[in-house]
CSV table of C-alpha atoms (C1' of nucleotides) in Angstrom, one decimal:
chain,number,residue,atom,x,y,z
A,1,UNK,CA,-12.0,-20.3,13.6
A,2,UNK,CA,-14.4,-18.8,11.0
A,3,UNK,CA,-15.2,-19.6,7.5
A,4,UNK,CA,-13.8,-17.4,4.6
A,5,UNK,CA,-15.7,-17.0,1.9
A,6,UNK,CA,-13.8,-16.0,-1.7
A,7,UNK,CA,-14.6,-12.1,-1.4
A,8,UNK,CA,-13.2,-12.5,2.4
A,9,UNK,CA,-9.8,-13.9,0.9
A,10,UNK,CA,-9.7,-11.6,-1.9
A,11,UNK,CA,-10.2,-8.7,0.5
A,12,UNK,CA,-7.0,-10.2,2.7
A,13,UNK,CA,-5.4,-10.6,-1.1
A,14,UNK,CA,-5.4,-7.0,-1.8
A,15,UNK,CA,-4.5,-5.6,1.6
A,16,UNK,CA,-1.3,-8.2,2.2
A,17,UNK,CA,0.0,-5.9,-1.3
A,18,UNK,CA,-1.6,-3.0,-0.2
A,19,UNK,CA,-2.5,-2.1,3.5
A,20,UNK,CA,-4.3,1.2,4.1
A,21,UNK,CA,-6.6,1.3,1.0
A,22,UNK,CA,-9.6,2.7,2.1
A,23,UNK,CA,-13.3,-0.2,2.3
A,24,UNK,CA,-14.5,2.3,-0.4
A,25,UNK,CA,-11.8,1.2,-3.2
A,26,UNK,CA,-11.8,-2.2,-1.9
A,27,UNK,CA,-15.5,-3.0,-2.6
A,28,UNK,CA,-15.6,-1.4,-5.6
A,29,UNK,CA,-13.3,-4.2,-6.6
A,30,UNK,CA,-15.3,-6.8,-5.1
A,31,UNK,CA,-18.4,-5.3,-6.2
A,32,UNK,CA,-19.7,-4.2,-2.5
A,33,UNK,CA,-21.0,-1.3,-1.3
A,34,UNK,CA,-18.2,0.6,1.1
A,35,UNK,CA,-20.2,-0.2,4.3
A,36,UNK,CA,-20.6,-3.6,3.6
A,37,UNK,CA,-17.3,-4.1,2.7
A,38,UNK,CA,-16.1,-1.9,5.8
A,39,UNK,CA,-18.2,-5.1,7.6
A,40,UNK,CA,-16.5,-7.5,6.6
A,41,UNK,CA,-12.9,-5.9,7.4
A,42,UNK,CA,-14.5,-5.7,11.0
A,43,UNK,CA,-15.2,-9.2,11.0
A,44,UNK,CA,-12.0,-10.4,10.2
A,45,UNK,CA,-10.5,-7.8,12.9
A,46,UNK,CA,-12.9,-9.1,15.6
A,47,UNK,CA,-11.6,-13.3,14.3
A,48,UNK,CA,-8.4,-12.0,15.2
A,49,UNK,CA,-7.6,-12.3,11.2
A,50,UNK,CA,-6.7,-9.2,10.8
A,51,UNK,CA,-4.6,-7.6,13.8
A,52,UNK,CA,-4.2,-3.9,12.7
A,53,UNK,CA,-1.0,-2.8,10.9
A,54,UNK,CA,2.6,-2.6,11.8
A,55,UNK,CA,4.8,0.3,10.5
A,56,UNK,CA,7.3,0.3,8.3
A,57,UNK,CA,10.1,2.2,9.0
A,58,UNK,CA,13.7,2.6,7.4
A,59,UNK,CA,16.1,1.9,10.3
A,60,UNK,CA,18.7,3.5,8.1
A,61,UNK,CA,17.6,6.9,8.7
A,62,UNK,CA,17.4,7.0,11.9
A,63,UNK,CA,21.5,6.3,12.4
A,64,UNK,CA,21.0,2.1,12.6
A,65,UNK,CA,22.9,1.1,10.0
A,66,UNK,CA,23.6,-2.7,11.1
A,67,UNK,CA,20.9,-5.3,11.6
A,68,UNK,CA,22.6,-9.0,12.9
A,69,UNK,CA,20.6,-12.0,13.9
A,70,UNK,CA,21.9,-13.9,16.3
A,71,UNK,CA,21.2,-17.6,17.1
A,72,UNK,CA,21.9,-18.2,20.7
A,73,UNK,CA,22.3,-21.0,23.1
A,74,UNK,CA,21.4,-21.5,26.1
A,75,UNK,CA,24.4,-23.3,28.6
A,76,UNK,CA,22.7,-24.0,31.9
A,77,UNK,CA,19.3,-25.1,30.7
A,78,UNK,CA,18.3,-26.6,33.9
A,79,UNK,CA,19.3,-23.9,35.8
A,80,UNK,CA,18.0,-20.7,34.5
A,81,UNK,CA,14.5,-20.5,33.0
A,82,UNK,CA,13.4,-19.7,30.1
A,83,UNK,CA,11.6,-16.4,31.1
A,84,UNK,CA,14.4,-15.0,33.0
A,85,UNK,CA,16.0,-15.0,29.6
A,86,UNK,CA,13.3,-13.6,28.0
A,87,UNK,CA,12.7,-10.6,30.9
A,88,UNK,CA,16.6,-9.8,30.3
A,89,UNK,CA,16.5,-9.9,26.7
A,90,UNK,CA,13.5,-7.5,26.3
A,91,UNK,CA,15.3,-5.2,28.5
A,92,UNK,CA,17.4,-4.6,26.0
A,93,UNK,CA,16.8,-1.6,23.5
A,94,UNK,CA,18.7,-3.0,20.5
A,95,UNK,CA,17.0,-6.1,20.4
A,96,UNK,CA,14.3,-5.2,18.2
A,97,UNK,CA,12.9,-9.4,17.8
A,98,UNK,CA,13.1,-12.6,20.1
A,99,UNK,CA,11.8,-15.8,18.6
A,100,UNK,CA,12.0,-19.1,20.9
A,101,UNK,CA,12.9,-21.7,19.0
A,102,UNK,CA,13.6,-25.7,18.6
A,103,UNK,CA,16.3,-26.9,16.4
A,104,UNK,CA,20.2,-25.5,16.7
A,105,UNK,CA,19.6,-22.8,19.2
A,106,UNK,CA,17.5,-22.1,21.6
A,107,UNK,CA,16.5,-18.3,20.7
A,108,UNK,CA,16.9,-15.9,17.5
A,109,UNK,CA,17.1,-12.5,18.2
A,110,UNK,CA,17.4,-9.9,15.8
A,111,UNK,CA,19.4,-6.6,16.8
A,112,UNK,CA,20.2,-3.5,15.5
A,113,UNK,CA,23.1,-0.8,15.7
A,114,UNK,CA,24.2,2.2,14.8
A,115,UNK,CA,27.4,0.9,13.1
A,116,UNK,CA,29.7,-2.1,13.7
A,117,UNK,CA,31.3,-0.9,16.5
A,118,UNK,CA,28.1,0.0,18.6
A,119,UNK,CA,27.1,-3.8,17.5
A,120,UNK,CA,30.1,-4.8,19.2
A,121,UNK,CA,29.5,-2.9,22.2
A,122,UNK,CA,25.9,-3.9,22.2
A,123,UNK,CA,27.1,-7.7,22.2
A,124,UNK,CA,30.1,-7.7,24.7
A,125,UNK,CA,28.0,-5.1,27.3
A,126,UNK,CA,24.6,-6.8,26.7
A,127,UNK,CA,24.4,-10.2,24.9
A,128,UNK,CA,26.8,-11.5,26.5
A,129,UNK,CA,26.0,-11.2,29.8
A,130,UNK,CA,22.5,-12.3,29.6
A,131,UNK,CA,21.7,-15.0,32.5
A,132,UNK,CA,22.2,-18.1,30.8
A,133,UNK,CA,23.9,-17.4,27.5
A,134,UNK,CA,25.7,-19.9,25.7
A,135,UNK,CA,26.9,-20.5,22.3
A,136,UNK,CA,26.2,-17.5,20.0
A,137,UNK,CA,26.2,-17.3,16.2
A,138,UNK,CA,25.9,-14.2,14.3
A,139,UNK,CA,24.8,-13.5,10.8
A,140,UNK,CA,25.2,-9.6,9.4
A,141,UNK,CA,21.9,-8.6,7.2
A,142,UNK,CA,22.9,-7.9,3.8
A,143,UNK,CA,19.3,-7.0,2.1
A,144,UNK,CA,16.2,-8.5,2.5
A,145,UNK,CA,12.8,-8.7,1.0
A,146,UNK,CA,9.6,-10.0,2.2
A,147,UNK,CA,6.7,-11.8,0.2
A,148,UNK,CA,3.0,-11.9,0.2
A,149,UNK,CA,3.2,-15.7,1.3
A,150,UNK,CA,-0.3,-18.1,0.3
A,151,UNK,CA,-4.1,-16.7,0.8
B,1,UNK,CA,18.9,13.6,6.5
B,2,UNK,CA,16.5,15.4,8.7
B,3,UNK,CA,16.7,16.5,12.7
B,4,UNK,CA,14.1,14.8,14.5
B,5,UNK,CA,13.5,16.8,17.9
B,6,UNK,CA,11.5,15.4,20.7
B,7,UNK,CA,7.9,15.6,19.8
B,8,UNK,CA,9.1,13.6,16.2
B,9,UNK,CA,10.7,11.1,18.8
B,10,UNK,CA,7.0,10.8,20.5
B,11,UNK,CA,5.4,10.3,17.3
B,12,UNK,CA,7.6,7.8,15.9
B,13,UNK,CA,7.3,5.8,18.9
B,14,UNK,CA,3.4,5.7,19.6
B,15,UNK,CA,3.1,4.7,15.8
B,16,UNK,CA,5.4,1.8,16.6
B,17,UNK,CA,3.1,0.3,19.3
B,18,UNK,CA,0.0,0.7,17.0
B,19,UNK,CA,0.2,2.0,13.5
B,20,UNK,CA,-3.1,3.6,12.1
B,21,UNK,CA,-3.4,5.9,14.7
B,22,UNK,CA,-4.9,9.1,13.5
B,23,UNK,CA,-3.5,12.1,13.5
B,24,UNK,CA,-6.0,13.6,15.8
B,25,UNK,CA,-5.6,11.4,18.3
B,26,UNK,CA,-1.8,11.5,18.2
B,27,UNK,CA,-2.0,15.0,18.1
B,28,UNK,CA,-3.9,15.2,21.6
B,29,UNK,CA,-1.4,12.9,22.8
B,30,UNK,CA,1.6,15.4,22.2
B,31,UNK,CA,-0.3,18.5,22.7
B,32,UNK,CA,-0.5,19.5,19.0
B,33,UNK,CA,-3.4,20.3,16.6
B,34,UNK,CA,-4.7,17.5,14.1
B,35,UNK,CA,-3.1,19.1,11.0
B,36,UNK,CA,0.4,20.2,12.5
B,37,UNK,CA,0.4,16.6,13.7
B,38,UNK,CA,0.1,15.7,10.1
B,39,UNK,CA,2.4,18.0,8.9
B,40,UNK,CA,5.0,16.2,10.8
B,41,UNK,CA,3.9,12.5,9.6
B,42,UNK,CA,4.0,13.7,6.3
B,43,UNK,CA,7.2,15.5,6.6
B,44,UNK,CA,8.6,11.8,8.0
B,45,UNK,CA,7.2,10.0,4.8
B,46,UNK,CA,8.7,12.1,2.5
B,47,UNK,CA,12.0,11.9,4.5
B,48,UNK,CA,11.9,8.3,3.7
B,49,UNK,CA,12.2,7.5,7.5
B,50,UNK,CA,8.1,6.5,7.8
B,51,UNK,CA,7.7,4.0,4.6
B,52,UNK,CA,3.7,3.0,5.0
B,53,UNK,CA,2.0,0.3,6.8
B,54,UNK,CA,2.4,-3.2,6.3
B,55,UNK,CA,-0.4,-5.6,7.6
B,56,UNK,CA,-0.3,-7.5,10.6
B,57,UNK,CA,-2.0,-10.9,9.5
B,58,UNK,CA,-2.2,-14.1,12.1
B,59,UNK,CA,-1.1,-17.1,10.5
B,60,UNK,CA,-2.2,-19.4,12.5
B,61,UNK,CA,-6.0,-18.0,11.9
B,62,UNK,CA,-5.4,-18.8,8.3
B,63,UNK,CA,-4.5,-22.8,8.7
B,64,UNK,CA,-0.7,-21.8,8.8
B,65,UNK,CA,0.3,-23.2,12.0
B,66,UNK,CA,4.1,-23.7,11.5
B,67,UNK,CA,6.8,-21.0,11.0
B,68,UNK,CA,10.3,-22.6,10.4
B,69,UNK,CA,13.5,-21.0,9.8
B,70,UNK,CA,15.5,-22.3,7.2
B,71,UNK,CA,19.8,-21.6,7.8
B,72,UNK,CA,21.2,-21.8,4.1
B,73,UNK,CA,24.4,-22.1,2.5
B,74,UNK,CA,25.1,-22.2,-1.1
B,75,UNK,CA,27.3,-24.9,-2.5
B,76,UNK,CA,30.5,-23.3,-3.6
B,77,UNK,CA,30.8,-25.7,-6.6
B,78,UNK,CA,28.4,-24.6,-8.5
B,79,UNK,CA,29.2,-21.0,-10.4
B,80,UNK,CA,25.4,-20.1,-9.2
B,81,UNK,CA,24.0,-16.4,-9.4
B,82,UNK,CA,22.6,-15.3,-6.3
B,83,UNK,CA,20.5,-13.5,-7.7
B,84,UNK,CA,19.1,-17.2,-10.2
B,85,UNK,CA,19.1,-18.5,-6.1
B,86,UNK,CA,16.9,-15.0,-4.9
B,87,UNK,CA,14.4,-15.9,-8.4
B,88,UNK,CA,13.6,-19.3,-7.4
B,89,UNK,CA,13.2,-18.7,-3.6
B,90,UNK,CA,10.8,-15.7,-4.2
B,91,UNK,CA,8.5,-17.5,-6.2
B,92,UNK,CA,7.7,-19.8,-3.6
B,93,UNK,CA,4.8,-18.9,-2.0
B,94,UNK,CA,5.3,-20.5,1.3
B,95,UNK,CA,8.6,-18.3,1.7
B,96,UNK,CA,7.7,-15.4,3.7
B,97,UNK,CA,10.7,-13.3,3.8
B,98,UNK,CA,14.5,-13.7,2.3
B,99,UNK,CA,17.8,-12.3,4.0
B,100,UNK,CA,20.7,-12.0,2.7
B,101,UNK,CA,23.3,-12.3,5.6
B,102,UNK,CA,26.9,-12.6,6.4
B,103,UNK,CA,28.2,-15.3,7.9
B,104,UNK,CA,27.8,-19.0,8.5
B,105,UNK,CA,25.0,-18.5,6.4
B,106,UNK,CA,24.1,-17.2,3.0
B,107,UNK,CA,20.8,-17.0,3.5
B,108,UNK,CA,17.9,-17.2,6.0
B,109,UNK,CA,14.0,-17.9,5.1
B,110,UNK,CA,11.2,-17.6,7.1
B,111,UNK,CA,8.4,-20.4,5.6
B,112,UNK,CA,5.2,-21.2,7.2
B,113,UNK,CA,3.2,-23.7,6.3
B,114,UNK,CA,-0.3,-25.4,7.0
B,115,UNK,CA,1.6,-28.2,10.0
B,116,UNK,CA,4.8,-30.3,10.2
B,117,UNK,CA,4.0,-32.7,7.4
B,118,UNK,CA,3.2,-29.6,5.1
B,119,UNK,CA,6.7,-28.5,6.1
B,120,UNK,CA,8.3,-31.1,5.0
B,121,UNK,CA,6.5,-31.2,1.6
B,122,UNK,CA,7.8,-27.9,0.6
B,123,UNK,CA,11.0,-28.4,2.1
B,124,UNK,CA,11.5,-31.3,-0.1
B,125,UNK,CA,10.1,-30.3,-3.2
B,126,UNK,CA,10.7,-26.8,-3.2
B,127,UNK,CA,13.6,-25.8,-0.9
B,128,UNK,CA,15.9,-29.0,-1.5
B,129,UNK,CA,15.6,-28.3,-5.1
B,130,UNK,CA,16.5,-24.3,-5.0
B,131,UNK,CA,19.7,-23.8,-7.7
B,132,UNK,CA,22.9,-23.9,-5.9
B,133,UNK,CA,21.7,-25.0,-2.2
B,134,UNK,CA,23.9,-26.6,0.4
B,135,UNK,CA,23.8,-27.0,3.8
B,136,UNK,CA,20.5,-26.4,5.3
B,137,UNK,CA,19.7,-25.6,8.8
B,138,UNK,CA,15.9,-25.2,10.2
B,139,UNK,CA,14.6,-24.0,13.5
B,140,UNK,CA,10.8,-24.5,14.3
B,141,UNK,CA,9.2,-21.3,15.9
B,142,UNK,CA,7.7,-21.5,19.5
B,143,UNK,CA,7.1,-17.9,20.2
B,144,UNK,CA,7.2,-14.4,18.8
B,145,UNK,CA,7.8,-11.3,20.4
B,146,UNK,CA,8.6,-7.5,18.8
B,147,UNK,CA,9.9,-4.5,20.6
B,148,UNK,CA,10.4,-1.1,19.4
B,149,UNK,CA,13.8,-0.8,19.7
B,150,UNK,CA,16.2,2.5,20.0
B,151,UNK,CA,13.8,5.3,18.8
C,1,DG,C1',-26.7,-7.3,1.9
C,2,DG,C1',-28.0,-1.8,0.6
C,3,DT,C1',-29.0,3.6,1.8
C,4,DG,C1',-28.5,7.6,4.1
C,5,DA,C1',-26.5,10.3,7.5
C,6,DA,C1',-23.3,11.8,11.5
C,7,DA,C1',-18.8,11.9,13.2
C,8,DA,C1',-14.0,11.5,12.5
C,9,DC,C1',-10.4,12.0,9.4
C,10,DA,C1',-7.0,13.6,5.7
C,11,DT,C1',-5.7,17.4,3.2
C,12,DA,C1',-5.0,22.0,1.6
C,13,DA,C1',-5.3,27.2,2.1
C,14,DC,C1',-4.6,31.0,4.8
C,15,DC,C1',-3.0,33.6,8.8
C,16,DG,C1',0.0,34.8,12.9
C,17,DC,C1',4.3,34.0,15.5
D,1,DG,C1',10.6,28.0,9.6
D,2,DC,C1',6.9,26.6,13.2
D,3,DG,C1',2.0,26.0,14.8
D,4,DG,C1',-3.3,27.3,14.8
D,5,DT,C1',-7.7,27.9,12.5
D,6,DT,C1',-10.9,27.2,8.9
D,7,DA,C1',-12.7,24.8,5.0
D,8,DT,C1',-13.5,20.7,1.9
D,9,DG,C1',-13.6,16.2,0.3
D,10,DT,C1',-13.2,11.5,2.0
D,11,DT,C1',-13.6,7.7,5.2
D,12,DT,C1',-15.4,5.6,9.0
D,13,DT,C1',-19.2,4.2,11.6
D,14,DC,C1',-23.8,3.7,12.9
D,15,DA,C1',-28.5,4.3,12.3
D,16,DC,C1',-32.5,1.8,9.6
D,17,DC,C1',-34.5,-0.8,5.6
DNA sequence: GGTGAAAACATAACCGC
DNA sequence: GCGGTTATGTTTTCACC
């Protein structure tokens, strides 16, 4: 792991609220020169810090109206592994997210759908017959909102 | 809303796997120019369906090695605002992201912190304490994995 | 760390289909 | 409307000090 300095983490600071400002603007706020500044952004790519940027899209205008997370169970834990799950479940188009977990269930995945009855077709025809599957609790996403979290 | 036809489809979709692609190079991917390939990611962002980037940071590179997820009800006592419940949650900086579901939950957090015994610090001091909590449910994440879903 | 320069990129204007 | 070409300012990226 490699040692961050207080530029490094005020660098991170301003691209967590901002991603795609340019190391120009960002070292004039530092007080670096753009190439040196463009440096250290490589640095932290190359630590694995920094791992490129994800895209932000509106599900909402592409016809997916309904996000649910689902907790899931498995039944037969000794019989089926865990990455015959995990094969099945990424098979599936709708699941946009699979976290393995420890606690209640055994996986969260998150879904999406174009309405609630394509959720419910995506559940009977899909979910529910994934090798394994137990008990299954769903939770319909209402709004959501995402924070900066400590740097 | 707007028609996507294939080549938006293409776009969309290569973006997904790795945003901060240039326009160029998408462009040579699809067999268009640099600034009709533009065009058309500029056309997306002002449709609303393309809403920027958002960085992909590694926690655990930062000294946050634990990701929980925290299953909440409210108590139904209590005539508590959701949205005095959304205040309190967001300004806690170890809360990463706040949904607002439907179901056996009223809420679901995603909270990392530094390791277990961090964990249970901010659970205790700043999750038990949140106006109007109940029932509290957590899973610890294993593993991760994103897919791009129905484009 | 800074300076300077080359290549790539974003962005706009103009033209043809 | 669509795309292509050209042109310009900016950003990235790589020399060298």
């Amino acid at each position: 792991m490699i040692a961050l300095d207080e530029i490094d983490r005020r660098l991170l600071g301003m691209l967590v609220q901002d991603a795609g400002q340019s190391a120009g603007a960002l070292g004039r706020r530092v007080g670096l020169s753009q190439p040196a500044t463009w440096r250290r952004l490589r640095r932290l790519r190359e630590a694995g810090i920094l791992r490129g940027q994800r895209l932000r899209l509106e599900p909402g205008k592409l016809g997916f109206g309904v996000t649910v997370f689902l907790g899931v169970k498995l039944s037969r834990k000794a019989g089926v592994s865990l990455e015959a799950f995990e094969r099945a479940v990424s098979g599936i188009p709708e699941v946009q997210r699979v976290e393995h977990v420890l606690g209640l269930y055994d996986y969260r995945l998150r879904v999406i759908a174009r309405d609630l009855a394509d959720f419910e077709r995506v559940l009977r025809r899909r979910i529910m017959t994934l090798p394994g599957i137990g008990d299954v609790e769903a939770n319909v996403l209402l709004t959501e909102e995402r924070f900066p979290g400590p740097l």
